[in-house]
Amino acid sequence: MLAIKLAYRNLIGAGLRTWLNVFVLSFIYVLIIWHYGILDGWNEQANKDMKVWEAGNGHYWHQSYDPYDFFTLEESHSQIPEILQKATNEGIVTPILLSQATVYPDGRIQSMLLRGITPDQKVVAIPSAELNVELEEIPAIIGRRMAKSCKLKEGDITTIRWRDVNGTFDATEVKIVKVFNCNVPSVDAGQMYIPIEKLREMMQAPNEATIFVIGADAEMSDSVSGWAYKDYDFLMTEMNEMMKMKKVGGSFFYVILMLLAMLAIFDTQVLSIFKRQKEIGTYIAMGMTRPQVVSLFTVEGAMHAILAVIVGAIYGVPFLLWQMKTGMSMPAGSDDMGIPIAESIFPVYGVGLIVSTMLLVLIITTIVSYLPARKISKMKPTDAIKGKIQ
Amino acid sequence: MEQNSLININNLVKRFPVGKGEFTALNGIDLTFETGEFAGLVGPSGSGKTTLLNIIGSLDTPSDGSVNVIGQDIANLNIKKAAVLRRQHMGFIFQTYNLLPVYTVYENIEFPLLLLKMSGSDRKKAVMDALDWVGLTDKIKSRPAQLSGGECQRVAIARAMVKKPELVLADEPTANLDAANSHNILKMMAKLNKELKTTFIFATHDDKVIQYLKRKISLEDGKIVNDENVINKGE
């Protein structure tokens, strides 16, 4: 109790020196919580977008389908089995037929993945209803990224070329009826969506599909012969790994911030030991034991962290709440990193993050305060009183 | 030697390592101090007076001989017991005041009482009494940097006296003060010595202090060359 009382008195008495350290520490608290909040918010938003746009509540993949091997596309489609047809009719799943194709925008050539989708589906957020139009050309929808890379816009007519199940190449014209905004790059980049029935005709693959997406709120995990069930967690593995990597990158930021904070405290404490030798000698002359002096200096250091929590809360809580409400705008082009990213990221602050950050700073501050304070135990009080120690 | 004396020193020797050899700062000191004395260790620089004061104050230990202060053998005291001895029975006054710079006058004087775990109300009364003794009741909220040298030393005296210790050790208390301030604080200490029966031991070579001593112990090269009772201004 005495150490706490004296440490508080010393800190308040030290005025500006204390408040500078406290402000640096509090800034680091707020920055760490905000930074991790942004990453968590990004993670949550990416998970949500992935679920809504692509992953649903899982997939059924044709047994030959391998998303990392385009050569499997030729073989990875077959007739829709009865159980999946029933689920399709009930709106639980939606079939997607995939074909490798080439688009020729303005005479250029560009590879893409042609996706046949049911215009009336409501399982994923892709605006497939836009395909419900009667046109001379085949109606097609593309995402913003695809439109940008092909320099296509709504109303444009372009040529596409594909290969049917017999290996015969053919070409036709499609009209871009919609360019949609989507935060998930894998739904958008290098993809073109046309009505599934049209693609089936083009590929000569009637009533066939490559994958089925299970609705986000639907439950289905039945075993279907010839089709592999991929649950939501499996589909999110890649993205979660990327987010983990982002967090590891963020950890460096975290460590640098912590080092800065600890350097400030350590520096203050080491300077204190030398600047406050007389004071330490006086404490001892007045009857404080050496462990009491060590604990006083340690508590002083640790108290910086506690005061920083209070100061950090004064300006940090309104700032963090404001960020939570308005989000952080992401710069243009930041969604090219391959991870779903919204125009604004809304940070998510967990109690665990806040408490663990506070505890970690408190513990490290206490340790870096203790280390120089330990030097006190080697001081000769007679020299300390006169400030003789170098 | 009287066993009931406040301080008994027998054949005290203190050596300090210097390079590969040793320097003998105190050599065969025999002294006794009774309660209520107003005594001074007098001598030129290097005569050993501060060393002797530090040993009496349990801030240092003898190399040889025995030093018994308020019933405690200094040579055999561990760090904790020495701290308790200083905390409960001694007050220190330093040449450079050694006030805690971030504390107010009140907090500086209150400090020794906090270490004694005295209650808040008792502390307040004791601090106000001490401020009254030294005439600084109007400076209660000032910090040391806002005080003159004389005022700082008066705060240091109040801090040393606030717990009414049996023994106050003052090392060159007037060295940084002008003549008027020196006389003021010496009168103050003489008055407290008389009223509270506190034993004061000074280490000094200042004639102004010597004028007030009731007992003058002269040291030279670590030895006592003279020990006399004197009639002085404090009488």
PDB file of N, CA, C and O in Angstrom, chain A residues 323-366:
ATOM      1  N   GLN A 323     -14.777   5.114 -34.781  1.00  0.00           N
ATOM      2  CA  GLN A 323     -14.273   4.259 -35.864  1.00  0.00           C
ATOM      3  C   GLN A 323     -15.205   3.078 -36.093  1.00  0.00           C
ATOM      4  O   GLN A 323     -15.441   2.664 -37.219  1.00  0.00           O
ATOM      5  N   MET A 324     -15.726   2.554 -34.980  1.00  0.00           N
ATOM      6  CA  MET A 324     -16.618   1.399 -35.070  1.00  0.00           C
ATOM      7  C   MET A 324     -17.892   1.788 -35.835  1.00  0.00           C
ATOM      8  O   MET A 324     -18.483   0.991 -36.547  1.00  0.00           O
ATOM      9  N   LYS A 325     -18.287   3.062 -35.676  1.00  0.00           N
ATOM     10  CA  LYS A 325     -19.520   3.531 -36.306  1.00  0.00           C
ATOM     11  C   LYS A 325     -19.286   3.920 -37.767  1.00  0.00           C
ATOM     12  O   LYS A 325     -20.074   3.567 -38.641  1.00  0.00           O
ATOM     13  N   THR A 326     -18.199   4.634 -38.015  1.00  0.00           N
ATOM     14  CA  THR A 326     -17.988   5.162 -39.379  1.00  0.00           C
ATOM     15  C   THR A 326     -17.093   4.257 -40.224  1.00  0.00           C
ATOM     16  O   THR A 326     -17.123   4.340 -41.448  1.00  0.00           O
ATOM     17  N   GLY A 327     -16.306   3.422 -39.589  1.00  0.00           N
ATOM     18  CA  GLY A 327     -15.399   2.539 -40.318  1.00  0.00           C
ATOM     19  C   GLY A 327     -14.203   3.287 -40.867  1.00  0.00           C
ATOM     20  O   GLY A 327     -14.138   4.518 -40.806  1.00  0.00           O
ATOM     21  N   MET A 328     -13.265   2.511 -41.409  1.00  0.00           N
ATOM     22  CA  MET A 328     -12.079   3.131 -41.993  1.00  0.00           C
ATOM     23  C   MET A 328     -12.129   2.903 -43.501  1.00  0.00           C
ATOM     24  O   MET A 328     -12.224   1.762 -43.960  1.00  0.00           O
ATOM     25  N   SER A 329     -12.062   3.997 -44.265  1.00  0.00           N
ATOM     26  CA  SER A 329     -12.108   3.873 -45.726  1.00  0.00           C
ATOM     27  C   SER A 329     -10.819   3.239 -46.211  1.00  0.00           C
ATOM     28  O   SER A 329      -9.733   3.652 -45.810  1.00  0.00           O
ATOM     29  N   MET A 330     -10.967   2.249 -47.074  1.00  0.00           N
ATOM     30  CA  MET A 330      -9.782   1.604 -47.637  1.00  0.00           C
ATOM     31  C   MET A 330      -9.413   2.292 -48.936  1.00  0.00           C
ATOM     32  O   MET A 330     -10.291   2.649 -49.718  1.00  0.00           O
ATOM     33  N   PRO A 331      -8.131   2.483 -49.156  1.00  0.00           N
ATOM     34  CA  PRO A 331      -7.724   3.165 -50.387  1.00  0.00           C
ATOM     35  C   PRO A 331      -8.064   2.333 -51.614  1.00  0.00           C
ATOM     36  O   PRO A 331      -8.127   1.099 -51.544  1.00  0.00           O
ATOM     37  N   ALA A 332      -8.284   3.029 -52.732  1.00  0.00           N
ATOM     38  CA  ALA A 332      -8.602   2.336 -53.990  1.00  0.00           C
ATOM     39  C   ALA A 332      -7.461   1.390 -54.343  1.00  0.00           C
ATOM     40  O   ALA A 332      -6.293   1.731 -54.194  1.00  0.00           O
ATOM     41  N   GLY A 333      -7.811   0.204 -54.785  1.00  0.00           N
ATOM     42  CA  GLY A 333      -6.779  -0.751 -55.196  1.00  0.00           C
ATOM     43  C   GLY A 333      -6.358  -1.687 -54.085  1.00  0.00           C
ATOM     44  O   GLY A 333      -5.648  -2.653 -54.316  1.00  0.00           O
ATOM     45  N   SER A 334      -6.806  -1.403 -52.857  1.00  0.00           N
ATOM     46  CA  SER A 334      -6.379  -2.266 -51.764  1.00  0.00           C
ATOM     47  C   SER A 334      -7.040  -3.638 -51.841  1.00  0.00           C
ATOM     48  O   SER A 334      -6.646  -4.562 -51.149  1.00  0.00           O
ATOM     49  N   ASP A 335      -8.089  -3.773 -52.685  1.00  0.00           N
ATOM     50  CA  ASP A 335      -8.757  -5.069 -52.799  1.00  0.00           C
ATOM     51  C   ASP A 335      -8.076  -5.971 -53.818  1.00  0.00           C
ATOM     52  O   ASP A 335      -8.569  -7.029 -54.148  1.00  0.00           O
ATOM     53  N   ASP A 336      -6.942  -5.527 -54.332  1.00  0.00           N
ATOM     54  CA  ASP A 336      -6.217  -6.382 -55.276  1.00  0.00           C
ATOM     55  C   ASP A 336      -5.329  -7.388 -54.554  1.00  0.00           C
ATOM     56  O   ASP A 336      -4.568  -8.119 -55.168  1.00  0.00           O
ATOM     57  N   MET A 337      -5.391  -7.375 -53.226  1.00  0.00           N
ATOM     58  CA  MET A 337      -4.509  -8.256 -52.454  1.00  0.00           C
ATOM     59  C   MET A 337      -5.014  -9.696 -52.403  1.00  0.00           C
ATOM     60  O   MET A 337      -4.355 -10.552 -51.860  1.00  0.00           O
ATOM     61  N   GLY A 338      -6.210  -9.922 -52.927  1.00  0.00           N
ATOM     62  CA  GLY A 338      -6.710 -11.286 -52.967  1.00  0.00           C
ATOM     63  C   GLY A 338      -7.607 -11.630 -51.801  1.00  0.00           C
ATOM     64  O   GLY A 338      -8.181 -12.704 -51.754  1.00  0.00           O
ATOM     65  N   ILE A 339      -7.706 -10.717 -50.844  1.00  0.00           N
ATOM     66  CA  ILE A 339      -8.570 -10.972 -49.696  1.00  0.00           C
ATOM     67  C   ILE A 339      -9.799 -10.094 -49.854  1.00  0.00           C
ATOM     68  O   ILE A 339      -9.680  -8.936 -50.258  1.00  0.00           O
ATOM     69  N   PRO A 340     -10.992 -10.635 -49.584  1.00  0.00           N
ATOM     70  CA  PRO A 340     -12.175  -9.792 -49.678  1.00  0.00           C
ATOM     71  C   PRO A 340     -12.025  -8.560 -48.790  1.00  0.00           C
ATOM     72  O   PRO A 340     -11.673  -8.680 -47.618  1.00  0.00           O
ATOM     73  N   ILE A 341     -12.238  -7.406 -49.364  1.00  0.00           N
ATOM     74  CA  ILE A 341     -12.081  -6.180 -48.584  1.00  0.00           C
ATOM     75  C   ILE A 341     -13.126  -5.161 -49.015  1.00  0.00           C
ATOM     76  O   ILE A 341     -13.310  -4.914 -50.207  1.00  0.00           O
ATOM     77  N   ALA A 342     -13.821  -4.611 -48.050  1.00  0.00           N
ATOM     78  CA  ALA A 342     -14.881  -3.662 -48.357  1.00  0.00           C
ATOM     79  C   ALA A 342     -14.283  -2.274 -48.536  1.00  0.00           C
ATOM     80  O   ALA A 342     -13.114  -2.053 -48.252  1.00  0.00           O
ATOM     81  N   GLU A 343     -15.135  -1.345 -49.023  1.00  0.00           N
ATOM     82  CA  GLU A 343     -14.645   0.029 -49.189  1.00  0.00           C
ATOM     83  C   GLU A 343     -14.337   0.647 -47.838  1.00  0.00           C
ATOM     84  O   GLU A 343     -13.455   1.473 -47.707  1.00  0.00           O
ATOM     85  N   SER A 344     -15.114   0.252 -46.838  1.00  0.00           N
ATOM     86  CA  SER A 344     -14.858   0.700 -45.463  1.00  0.00           C
ATOM     87  C   SER A 344     -14.795  -0.525 -44.566  1.00  0.00           C
ATOM     88  O   SER A 344     -15.624  -1.423 -44.700  1.00  0.00           O
ATOM     89  N   ILE A 345     -13.812  -0.516 -43.669  1.00  0.00           N
ATOM     90  CA  ILE A 345     -13.731  -1.633 -42.719  1.00  0.00           C
ATOM     91  C   ILE A 345     -14.168  -1.120 -41.361  1.00  0.00           C
ATOM     92  O   ILE A 345     -13.712  -0.065 -40.895  1.00  0.00           O
ATOM     93  N   PHE A 346     -15.043  -1.846 -40.751  1.00  0.00           N
ATOM     94  CA  PHE A 346     -15.542  -1.465 -39.441  1.00  0.00           C
ATOM     95  C   PHE A 346     -14.829  -2.310 -38.386  1.00  0.00           C
ATOM     96  O   PHE A 346     -14.994  -3.531 -38.370  1.00  0.00           O
ATOM     97  N   PRO A 347     -14.014  -1.661 -37.538  1.00  0.00           N
ATOM     98  CA  PRO A 347     -13.254  -2.445 -36.563  1.00  0.00           C
ATOM     99  C   PRO A 347     -14.157  -3.145 -35.544  1.00  0.00           C
ATOM    100  O   PRO A 347     -15.240  -2.669 -35.237  1.00  0.00           O
ATOM    101  N   VAL A 348     -13.670  -4.268 -35.086  1.00  0.00           N
ATOM    102  CA  VAL A 348     -14.393  -5.043 -34.066  1.00  0.00           C
ATOM    103  C   VAL A 348     -13.442  -5.182 -32.879  1.00  0.00           C
ATOM    104  O   VAL A 348     -12.324  -5.660 -33.028  1.00  0.00           O
ATOM    105  N   TYR A 349     -13.874  -4.721 -31.714  1.00  0.00           N
ATOM    106  CA  TYR A 349     -13.004  -4.778 -30.532  1.00  0.00           C
ATOM    107  C   TYR A 349     -13.530  -5.841 -29.573  1.00  0.00           C
ATOM    108  O   TYR A 349     -14.637  -5.725 -29.076  1.00  0.00           O
ATOM    109  N   GLY A 350     -12.713  -6.843 -29.338  1.00  0.00           N
ATOM    110  CA  GLY A 350     -13.105  -7.882 -28.394  1.00  0.00           C
ATOM    111  C   GLY A 350     -12.613  -7.534 -27.002  1.00  0.00           C
ATOM    112  O   GLY A 350     -11.592  -6.862 -26.841  1.00  0.00           O
ATOM    113  N   VAL A 351     -13.357  -7.999 -26.003  1.00  0.00           N
ATOM    114  CA  VAL A 351     -12.940  -7.779 -24.604  1.00  0.00           C
ATOM    115  C   VAL A 351     -11.579  -8.434 -24.380  1.00  0.00           C
ATOM    116  O   VAL A 351     -10.705  -7.880 -23.708  1.00  0.00           O
ATOM    117  N   GLY A 352     -11.407  -9.613 -24.983  1.00  0.00           N
ATOM    118  CA  GLY A 352     -10.140 -10.352 -24.823  1.00  0.00           C
ATOM    119  C   GLY A 352      -8.965  -9.532 -25.319  1.00  0.00           C
ATOM    120  O   GLY A 352      -7.922  -9.454 -24.662  1.00  0.00           O
ATOM    121  N   LEU A 353      -9.161  -8.885 -26.483  1.00  0.00           N
ATOM    122  CA  LEU A 353      -8.088  -8.069 -27.064  1.00  0.00           C
ATOM    123  C   LEU A 353      -7.738  -6.909 -26.129  1.00  0.00           C
ATOM    124  O   LEU A 353      -6.561  -6.658 -25.843  1.00  0.00           O
ATOM    125  N   ILE A 354      -8.764  -6.237 -25.634  1.00  0.00           N
ATOM    126  CA  ILE A 354      -8.536  -5.064 -24.771  1.00  0.00           C
ATOM    127  C   ILE A 354      -7.852  -5.490 -23.481  1.00  0.00           C
ATOM    128  O   ILE A 354      -6.825  -4.914 -23.077  1.00  0.00           O
ATOM    129  N   VAL A 355      -8.393  -6.522 -22.843  1.00  0.00           N
ATOM    130  CA  VAL A 355      -7.840  -6.960 -21.555  1.00  0.00           C
ATOM    131  C   VAL A 355      -6.419  -7.500 -21.727  1.00  0.00           C
ATOM    132  O   VAL A 355      -5.513  -7.158 -20.957  1.00  0.00           O
ATOM    133  N   SER A 356      -6.207  -8.309 -22.783  1.00  0.00           N
ATOM    134  CA  SER A 356      -4.872  -8.898 -22.954  1.00  0.00           C
ATOM    135  C   SER A 356      -3.842  -7.822 -23.292  1.00  0.00           C
ATOM    136  O   SER A 356      -2.710  -7.870 -22.810  1.00  0.00           O
ATOM    137  N   THR A 357      -4.239  -6.809 -24.076  1.00  0.00           N
ATOM    138  CA  THR A 357      -3.305  -5.713 -24.379  1.00  0.00           C
ATOM    139  C   THR A 357      -2.933  -4.975 -23.099  1.00  0.00           C
ATOM    140  O   THR A 357      -1.753  -4.691 -22.843  1.00  0.00           O
ATOM    141  N   MET A 358      -3.944  -4.682 -22.283  1.00  0.00           N
ATOM    142  CA  MET A 358      -3.681  -3.943 -21.035  1.00  0.00           C
ATOM    143  C   MET A 358      -2.780  -4.755 -20.115  1.00  0.00           C
ATOM    144  O   MET A 358      -1.821  -4.229 -19.541  1.00  0.00           O
ATOM    145  N   LEU A 359      -3.082  -6.050 -20.001  1.00  0.00           N
ATOM    146  CA  LEU A 359      -2.281  -6.902 -19.103  1.00  0.00           C
ATOM    147  C   LEU A 359      -0.845  -7.014 -19.600  1.00  0.00           C
ATOM    148  O   LEU A 359       0.107  -6.921 -18.819  1.00  0.00           O
ATOM    149  N   LEU A 360      -0.718  -7.202 -20.911  1.00  0.00           N
ATOM    150  CA  LEU A 360       0.618  -7.371 -21.486  1.00  0.00           C
ATOM    151  C   LEU A 360       1.463  -6.116 -21.262  1.00  0.00           C
ATOM    152  O   LEU A 360       2.618  -6.199 -20.819  1.00  0.00           O
ATOM    153  N   VAL A 361       0.867  -4.956 -21.539  1.00  0.00           N
ATOM    154  CA  VAL A 361       1.610  -3.701 -21.335  1.00  0.00           C
ATOM    155  C   VAL A 361       1.966  -3.548 -19.856  1.00  0.00           C
ATOM    156  O   VAL A 361       3.094  -3.175 -19.516  1.00  0.00           O
ATOM    157  N   LEU A 362       1.018  -3.874 -18.990  1.00  0.00           N
ATOM    158  CA  LEU A 362       1.259  -3.744 -17.544  1.00  0.00           C
ATOM    159  C   LEU A 362       2.410  -4.652 -17.099  1.00  0.00           C
ATOM    160  O   LEU A 362       3.317  -4.218 -16.376  1.00  0.00           O
ATOM    161  N   ILE A 363       2.374  -5.901 -17.566  1.00  0.00           N
ATOM    162  CA  ILE A 363       3.405  -6.861 -17.148  1.00  0.00           C
ATOM    163  C   ILE A 363       4.773  -6.431 -17.679  1.00  0.00           C
ATOM    164  O   ILE A 363       5.763  -6.391 -16.929  1.00  0.00           O
ATOM    165  N   ILE A 364       4.820  -6.076 -18.963  1.00  0.00           N
ATOM    166  CA  ILE A 364       6.119  -5.703 -19.543  1.00  0.00           C
ATOM    167  C   ILE A 364       6.632  -4.420 -18.896  1.00  0.00           C
ATOM    168  O   ILE A 364       7.823  -4.290 -18.604  1.00  0.00           O
ATOM    169  N   THR A 365       5.743  -3.476 -18.656  1.00  0.00           N
ATOM    170  CA  THR A 365       6.155  -2.223 -18.011  1.00  0.00           C
ATOM    171  C   THR A 365       6.723  -2.509 -16.621  1.00  0.00           C
ATOM    172  O   THR A 365       7.734  -1.923 -16.221  1.00  0.00           O
ATOM    173  N   THR A 366       6.074  -3.405 -15.911  1.00  0.00           N
ATOM    174  CA  THR A 366       6.545  -3.752 -14.569  1.00  0.00           C
ATOM    175  C   THR A 366       7.939  -4.371 -14.646  1.00  0.00           C
ATOM    176  O   THR A 366       8.828  -4.025 -13.853  1.00  0.00           O
TER     177      THR A 366
END
